[in-house]
Amino acid sequence: MYGDEATVRRILTEHGDTWAVVGLSANPNRAAHGVARVLQAHGKRVVPVHPKAETVHGEQGYASLADIPFDVDVVDVFVNSDLAGAVADEAVAKGAAAVWFQLGVVDESAYERTRAAGLDMVMNRCPAIEIPLLG
């Protein structure tokens, strides 16, 4: 498991409320769509990041993290594991405080690089599952 309970709690409660969700599109059948809705219901601002740059859940989308013209606190990653490492590197460059790789997204070298850069990170977990467990 990558990311202990203290790290999960810190990301969800202390790192800020602006979450860039990479892979979030207007397609309601995708997991990112539902997770983003849960994040919003818990007070997070969800910024869609997808090549189509679609507006989702009332928030303007951007084609990449670099295109977002404001700071983001957490980068939530819904792309395949083979693409996730590059996203983690972009999150470091963007100045995010944390990176969250969703269920099934694992890249051990990205985890090590991101942690070495000073960011909190979890992999293979879902904030929509973890938020209700905070109590």
mmCIF file with all atom_site columns, C-alpha atoms in Angstrom:
data_model
loop_
_atom_site.group_PDB
_atom_site.id
_atom_site.type_symbol
_atom_site.label_atom_id
_atom_site.label_alt_id
_atom_site.label_comp_id
_atom_site.label_asym_id
_atom_site.label_entity_id
_atom_site.label_seq_id
_atom_site.pdbx_PDB_ins_code
_atom_site.Cartn_x
_atom_site.Cartn_y
_atom_site.Cartn_z
_atom_site.occupancy
_atom_site.B_iso_or_equiv
_atom_site.pdbx_formal_charge
_atom_site.auth_seq_id
_atom_site.auth_comp_id
_atom_site.auth_asym_id
_atom_site.auth_atom_id
_atom_site.pdbx_PDB_model_num
ATOM 1   C CA . MET A 1 1   ? 0.000   0.000  0.000   1.00 0.00 ? 1   MET A CA 1
ATOM 2   C CA . TYR A 1 2   ? 1.363   3.375  -0.995  1.00 0.00 ? 2   TYR A CA 1
ATOM 3   C CA . GLY A 1 3   ? 0.187   6.052  1.391   1.00 0.00 ? 3   GLY A CA 1
ATOM 4   C CA . ASP A 1 4   ? -0.532  5.388  5.037   1.00 0.00 ? 4   ASP A CA 1
ATOM 5   C CA . GLU A 1 5   ? -3.655  6.529  6.842   1.00 0.00 ? 5   GLU A CA 1
ATOM 6   C CA . ALA A 1 6   ? -1.962  9.691  8.115   1.00 0.00 ? 6   ALA A CA 1
ATOM 7   C CA . THR A 1 7   ? -1.016  10.679 4.564   1.00 0.00 ? 7   THR A CA 1
ATOM 8   C CA . VAL A 1 8   ? -4.533  9.984  3.286   1.00 0.00 ? 8   VAL A CA 1
ATOM 9   C CA . ARG A 1 9   ? -6.005  12.105 6.077   1.00 0.00 ? 9   ARG A CA 1
ATOM 10  C CA . ARG A 1 10  ? -3.511  14.924 5.483   1.00 0.00 ? 10  ARG A CA 1
ATOM 11  C CA . ILE A 1 11  ? -4.291  15.058 1.761   1.00 0.00 ? 11  ILE A CA 1
ATOM 12  C CA . LEU A 1 12  ? -8.038  15.053 2.351   1.00 0.00 ? 12  LEU A CA 1
ATOM 13  C CA . THR A 1 13  ? -8.109  17.550 5.219   1.00 0.00 ? 13  THR A CA 1
ATOM 14  C CA . GLU A 1 14  ? -4.986  19.728 5.247   1.00 0.00 ? 14  GLU A CA 1
ATOM 15  C CA . HIS A 1 15  ? -3.598  20.299 1.760   1.00 0.00 ? 15  HIS A CA 1
ATOM 16  C CA . GLY A 1 16  ? -6.304  22.574 0.420   1.00 0.00 ? 16  GLY A CA 1
ATOM 17  C CA . ASP A 1 17  ? -9.489  22.236 -1.505  1.00 0.00 ? 17  ASP A CA 1
ATOM 18  C CA . THR A 1 18  ? -8.514  22.719 -5.166  1.00 0.00 ? 18  THR A CA 1
ATOM 19  C CA . TRP A 1 19  ? -8.188  19.333 -6.842  1.00 0.00 ? 19  TRP A CA 1
ATOM 20  C CA . ALA A 1 20  ? -7.121  18.947 -10.455 1.00 0.00 ? 20  ALA A CA 1
ATOM 21  C CA . VAL A 1 21  ? -8.679  15.704 -11.683 1.00 0.00 ? 21  VAL A CA 1
ATOM 22  C CA . VAL A 1 22  ? -6.633  14.400 -14.597 1.00 0.00 ? 22  VAL A CA 1
ATOM 23  C CA . GLY A 1 23  ? -8.754  12.297 -16.916 1.00 0.00 ? 23  GLY A CA 1
ATOM 24  C CA . LEU A 1 24  ? -12.056 13.942 -15.939 1.00 0.00 ? 24  LEU A CA 1
ATOM 25  C CA . SER A 1 25  ? -14.357 14.405 -18.917 1.00 0.00 ? 25  SER A CA 1
ATOM 26  C CA . ALA A 1 26  ? -18.070 15.070 -19.343 1.00 0.00 ? 26  ALA A CA 1
ATOM 27  C CA . ASN A 1 27  ? -18.689 11.329 -19.788 1.00 0.00 ? 27  ASN A CA 1
ATOM 28  C CA . PRO A 1 28  ? -20.895 10.321 -16.821 1.00 0.00 ? 28  PRO A CA 1
ATOM 29  C CA . ASN A 1 29  ? -20.026 6.645  -17.336 1.00 0.00 ? 29  ASN A CA 1
ATOM 30  C CA . ARG A 1 30  ? -16.385 7.166  -16.349 1.00 0.00 ? 30  ARG A CA 1
ATOM 31  C CA . ALA A 1 31  ? -15.264 6.682  -12.743 1.00 0.00 ? 31  ALA A CA 1
ATOM 32  C CA . ALA A 1 32  ? -13.658 10.128 -12.630 1.00 0.00 ? 32  ALA A CA 1
ATOM 33  C CA . HIS A 1 33  ? -17.057 11.731 -13.178 1.00 0.00 ? 33  HIS A CA 1
ATOM 34  C CA . GLY A 1 34  ? -18.595 10.175 -10.071 1.00 0.00 ? 34  GLY A CA 1
ATOM 35  C CA . VAL A 1 35  ? -15.527 10.653 -7.891  1.00 0.00 ? 35  VAL A CA 1
ATOM 36  C CA . ALA A 1 36  ? -15.375 14.326 -8.868  1.00 0.00 ? 36  ALA A CA 1
ATOM 37  C CA . ARG A 1 37  ? -18.994 14.722 -7.800  1.00 0.00 ? 37  ARG A CA 1
ATOM 38  C CA . VAL A 1 38  ? -18.185 13.184 -4.391  1.00 0.00 ? 38  VAL A CA 1
ATOM 39  C CA . LEU A 1 39  ? -15.194 15.508 -3.993  1.00 0.00 ? 39  LEU A CA 1
ATOM 40  C CA . GLN A 1 40  ? -17.422 18.496 -4.761  1.00 0.00 ? 40  GLN A CA 1
ATOM 41  C CA . ALA A 1 41  ? -20.025 17.295 -2.270  1.00 0.00 ? 41  ALA A CA 1
ATOM 42  C CA . HIS A 1 42  ? -17.268 17.382 0.364   1.00 0.00 ? 42  HIS A CA 1
ATOM 43  C CA . GLY A 1 43  ? -16.269 20.959 -0.390  1.00 0.00 ? 43  GLY A CA 1
ATOM 44  C CA . LYS A 1 44  ? -13.483 20.409 -2.912  1.00 0.00 ? 44  LYS A CA 1
ATOM 45  C CA . ARG A 1 45  ? -13.130 22.517 -6.035  1.00 0.00 ? 45  ARG A CA 1
ATOM 46  C CA . VAL A 1 46  ? -12.703 20.071 -8.896  1.00 0.00 ? 46  VAL A CA 1
ATOM 47  C CA . VAL A 1 47  ? -10.762 21.236 -11.953 1.00 0.00 ? 47  VAL A CA 1
ATOM 48  C CA . PRO A 1 48  ? -11.137 18.931 -14.976 1.00 0.00 ? 48  PRO A CA 1
ATOM 49  C CA . VAL A 1 49  ? -7.929  18.117 -16.851 1.00 0.00 ? 49  VAL A CA 1
ATOM 50  C CA . HIS A 1 50  ? -8.497  16.316 -20.124 1.00 0.00 ? 50  HIS A CA 1
ATOM 51  C CA . PRO A 1 51  ? -7.323  16.850 -23.725 1.00 0.00 ? 51  PRO A CA 1
ATOM 52  C CA . LYS A 1 52  ? -10.871 17.972 -24.633 1.00 0.00 ? 52  LYS A CA 1
ATOM 53  C CA . ALA A 1 53  ? -10.791 20.675 -21.911 1.00 0.00 ? 53  ALA A CA 1
ATOM 54  C CA . GLU A 1 54  ? -14.507 20.207 -21.293 1.00 0.00 ? 54  GLU A CA 1
ATOM 55  C CA . THR A 1 55  ? -16.487 21.979 -18.600 1.00 0.00 ? 55  THR A CA 1
ATOM 56  C CA . VAL A 1 56  ? -17.553 19.349 -16.056 1.00 0.00 ? 56  VAL A CA 1
ATOM 57  C CA . HIS A 1 57  ? -19.677 19.780 -12.927 1.00 0.00 ? 57  HIS A CA 1
ATOM 58  C CA . GLY A 1 58  ? -19.706 23.535 -13.570 1.00 0.00 ? 58  GLY A CA 1
ATOM 59  C CA . GLU A 1 59  ? -15.904 23.895 -13.674 1.00 0.00 ? 59  GLU A CA 1
ATOM 60  C CA . GLN A 1 60  ? -13.904 24.977 -16.724 1.00 0.00 ? 60  GLN A CA 1
ATOM 61  C CA . GLY A 1 61  ? -11.653 22.208 -18.006 1.00 0.00 ? 61  GLY A CA 1
ATOM 62  C CA . TYR A 1 62  ? -8.036  22.488 -19.125 1.00 0.00 ? 62  TYR A CA 1
ATOM 63  C CA . ALA A 1 63  ? -6.031  20.374 -21.555 1.00 0.00 ? 63  ALA A CA 1
ATOM 64  C CA . SER A 1 64  ? -3.101  19.986 -19.142 1.00 0.00 ? 64  SER A CA 1
ATOM 65  C CA . LEU A 1 65  ? -2.004  20.867 -15.626 1.00 0.00 ? 65  LEU A CA 1
ATOM 66  C CA . ALA A 1 66  ? 0.296   23.516 -17.052 1.00 0.00 ? 66  ALA A CA 1
ATOM 67  C CA . ASP A 1 67  ? -2.707  25.242 -18.671 1.00 0.00 ? 67  ASP A CA 1
ATOM 68  C CA . ILE A 1 68  ? -4.452  25.844 -15.327 1.00 0.00 ? 68  ILE A CA 1
ATOM 69  C CA . PRO A 1 69  ? -3.925  29.558 -14.571 1.00 0.00 ? 69  PRO A CA 1
ATOM 70  C CA . PHE A 1 70  ? -4.110  29.166 -10.774 1.00 0.00 ? 70  PHE A CA 1
ATOM 71  C CA . ASP A 1 71  ? -2.603  26.978 -8.082  1.00 0.00 ? 71  ASP A CA 1
ATOM 72  C CA . VAL A 1 72  ? -3.868  23.477 -7.407  1.00 0.00 ? 72  VAL A CA 1
ATOM 73  C CA . ASP A 1 73  ? -3.463  21.673 -4.111  1.00 0.00 ? 73  ASP A CA 1
ATOM 74  C CA . VAL A 1 74  ? -3.944  18.041 -5.087  1.00 0.00 ? 74  VAL A CA 1
ATOM 75  C CA . VAL A 1 75  ? -3.635  16.280 -8.438  1.00 0.00 ? 75  VAL A CA 1
ATOM 76  C CA . ASP A 1 76  ? -5.981  13.280 -8.668  1.00 0.00 ? 76  ASP A CA 1
ATOM 77  C CA . VAL A 1 77  ? -4.916  10.943 -11.482 1.00 0.00 ? 77  VAL A CA 1
ATOM 78  C CA . PHE A 1 78  ? -7.364  8.828  -13.518 1.00 0.00 ? 78  PHE A CA 1
ATOM 79  C CA . VAL A 1 79  ? -5.060  7.820  -16.375 1.00 0.00 ? 79  VAL A CA 1
ATOM 80  C CA . ASN A 1 80  ? -3.440  4.466  -17.120 1.00 0.00 ? 80  ASN A CA 1
ATOM 81  C CA . SER A 1 81  ? -0.427  3.565  -15.013 1.00 0.00 ? 81  SER A CA 1
ATOM 82  C CA . ASP A 1 82  ? 1.901   3.892  -18.010 1.00 0.00 ? 82  ASP A CA 1
ATOM 83  C CA . LEU A 1 83  ? 0.889   7.570  -18.363 1.00 0.00 ? 83  LEU A CA 1
ATOM 84  C CA . ALA A 1 84  ? 0.607   8.402  -14.669 1.00 0.00 ? 84  ALA A CA 1
ATOM 85  C CA . GLY A 1 85  ? 4.309   9.015  -14.000 1.00 0.00 ? 85  GLY A CA 1
ATOM 86  C CA . ALA A 1 86  ? 4.409   11.921 -16.423 1.00 0.00 ? 86  ALA A CA 1
ATOM 87  C CA . VAL A 1 87  ? 1.347   13.408 -14.720 1.00 0.00 ? 87  VAL A CA 1
ATOM 88  C CA . ALA A 1 88  ? 3.036   13.104 -11.322 1.00 0.00 ? 88  ALA A CA 1
ATOM 89  C CA . ASP A 1 89  ? 6.058   14.940 -12.716 1.00 0.00 ? 89  ASP A CA 1
ATOM 90  C CA . GLU A 1 90  ? 3.751   17.680 -14.038 1.00 0.00 ? 90  GLU A CA 1
ATOM 91  C CA . ALA A 1 91  ? 2.143   17.931 -10.586 1.00 0.00 ? 91  ALA A CA 1
ATOM 92  C CA . VAL A 1 92  ? 5.565   18.514 -9.043  1.00 0.00 ? 92  VAL A CA 1
ATOM 93  C CA . ALA A 1 93  ? 6.309   21.187 -11.655 1.00 0.00 ? 93  ALA A CA 1
ATOM 94  C CA . LYS A 1 94  ? 2.893   22.800 -11.026 1.00 0.00 ? 94  LYS A CA 1
ATOM 95  C CA . GLY A 1 95  ? 3.680   23.120 -7.313  1.00 0.00 ? 95  GLY A CA 1
ATOM 96  C CA . ALA A 1 96  ? 0.922   20.850 -6.015  1.00 0.00 ? 96  ALA A CA 1
ATOM 97  C CA . ALA A 1 97  ? 1.131   19.685 -2.413  1.00 0.00 ? 97  ALA A CA 1
ATOM 98  C CA . ALA A 1 98  ? -0.017  16.139 -3.151  1.00 0.00 ? 98  ALA A CA 1
ATOM 99  C CA . VAL A 1 99  ? -0.679  13.554 -5.838  1.00 0.00 ? 99  VAL A CA 1
ATOM 100 C CA . TRP A 1 100 ? -3.360  10.883 -5.650  1.00 0.00 ? 100 TRP A CA 1
ATOM 101 C CA . PHE A 1 101 ? -3.274  7.894  -8.029  1.00 0.00 ? 101 PHE A CA 1
ATOM 102 C CA . GLN A 1 102 ? -6.696  6.271  -8.263  1.00 0.00 ? 102 GLN A CA 1
ATOM 103 C CA . LEU A 1 103 ? -7.555  2.605  -7.803  1.00 0.00 ? 103 LEU A CA 1
ATOM 104 C CA . GLY A 1 104 ? -5.561  0.521  -10.270 1.00 0.00 ? 104 GLY A CA 1
ATOM 105 C CA . VAL A 1 105 ? -3.065  3.304  -11.007 1.00 0.00 ? 105 VAL A CA 1
ATOM 106 C CA . VAL A 1 106 ? 0.394   2.286  -9.805  1.00 0.00 ? 106 VAL A CA 1
ATOM 107 C CA . ASP A 1 107 ? 3.847   3.561  -10.749 1.00 0.00 ? 107 ASP A CA 1
ATOM 108 C CA . GLU A 1 108 ? 6.425   2.888  -8.058  1.00 0.00 ? 108 GLU A CA 1
ATOM 109 C CA . SER A 1 109 ? 9.134   5.075  -9.609  1.00 0.00 ? 109 SER A CA 1
ATOM 110 C CA . ALA A 1 110 ? 6.688   7.989  -9.887  1.00 0.00 ? 110 ALA A CA 1
ATOM 111 C CA . TYR A 1 111 ? 5.797   7.473  -6.232  1.00 0.00 ? 111 TYR A CA 1
ATOM 112 C CA . GLU A 1 112 ? 9.467   7.642  -5.242  1.00 0.00 ? 112 GLU A CA 1
ATOM 113 C CA . ARG A 1 113 ? 10.143  10.728 -7.415  1.00 0.00 ? 113 ARG A CA 1
ATOM 114 C CA . THR A 1 114 ? 7.088   12.542 -6.119  1.00 0.00 ? 114 THR A CA 1
ATOM 115 C CA . ARG A 1 115 ? 7.853   11.779 -2.478  1.00 0.00 ? 115 ARG A CA 1
ATOM 116 C CA . ALA A 1 116 ? 11.504  12.790 -3.013  1.00 0.00 ? 116 ALA A CA 1
ATOM 117 C CA . ALA A 1 117 ? 10.238  16.140 -4.338  1.00 0.00 ? 117 ALA A CA 1
ATOM 118 C CA . GLY A 1 118 ? 8.462   16.680 -1.013  1.00 0.00 ? 118 GLY A CA 1
ATOM 119 C CA . LEU A 1 119 ? 4.864   15.977 -2.020  1.00 0.00 ? 119 LEU A CA 1
ATOM 120 C CA . ASP A 1 120 ? 2.490   13.673 -0.210  1.00 0.00 ? 120 ASP A CA 1
ATOM 121 C CA . MET A 1 121 ? 1.268   10.841 -2.408  1.00 0.00 ? 121 MET A CA 1
ATOM 122 C CA . VAL A 1 122 ? -1.009  7.844  -2.344  1.00 0.00 ? 122 VAL A CA 1
ATOM 123 C CA . MET A 1 123 ? -1.544  5.214  -5.018  1.00 0.00 ? 123 MET A CA 1
ATOM 124 C CA . ASN A 1 124 ? -4.185  2.638  -5.784  1.00 0.00 ? 124 ASN A CA 1
ATOM 125 C CA . ARG A 1 125 ? -6.803  4.261  -3.527  1.00 0.00 ? 125 ARG A CA 1
ATOM 126 C CA . CYS A 1 126 ? -9.899  6.381  -4.079  1.00 0.00 ? 126 CYS A CA 1
ATOM 127 C CA . PRO A 1 127 ? -10.754 9.591  -2.216  1.00 0.00 ? 127 PRO A CA 1
ATOM 128 C CA . ALA A 1 128 ? -14.469 8.911  -2.671  1.00 0.00 ? 128 ALA A CA 1
ATOM 129 C CA . ILE A 1 129 ? -13.990 5.759  -0.589  1.00 0.00 ? 129 ILE A CA 1
ATOM 130 C CA . GLU A 1 130 ? -11.636 7.377  1.913   1.00 0.00 ? 130 GLU A CA 1
ATOM 131 C CA . ILE A 1 131 ? -13.544 10.620 2.673   1.00 0.00 ? 131 ILE A CA 1
ATOM 132 C CA . PRO A 1 132 ? -16.485 8.897  4.423   1.00 0.00 ? 132 PRO A CA 1
ATOM 133 C CA . LEU A 1 133 ? -14.003 6.957  6.573   1.00 0.00 ? 133 LEU A CA 1
ATOM 134 C CA . LEU A 1 134 ? -12.557 10.163 8.074   1.00 0.00 ? 134 LEU A CA 1
ATOM 135 C CA . GLY A 1 135 ? -15.341 10.232 10.640  1.00 0.00 ? 135 GLY A CA 1
#
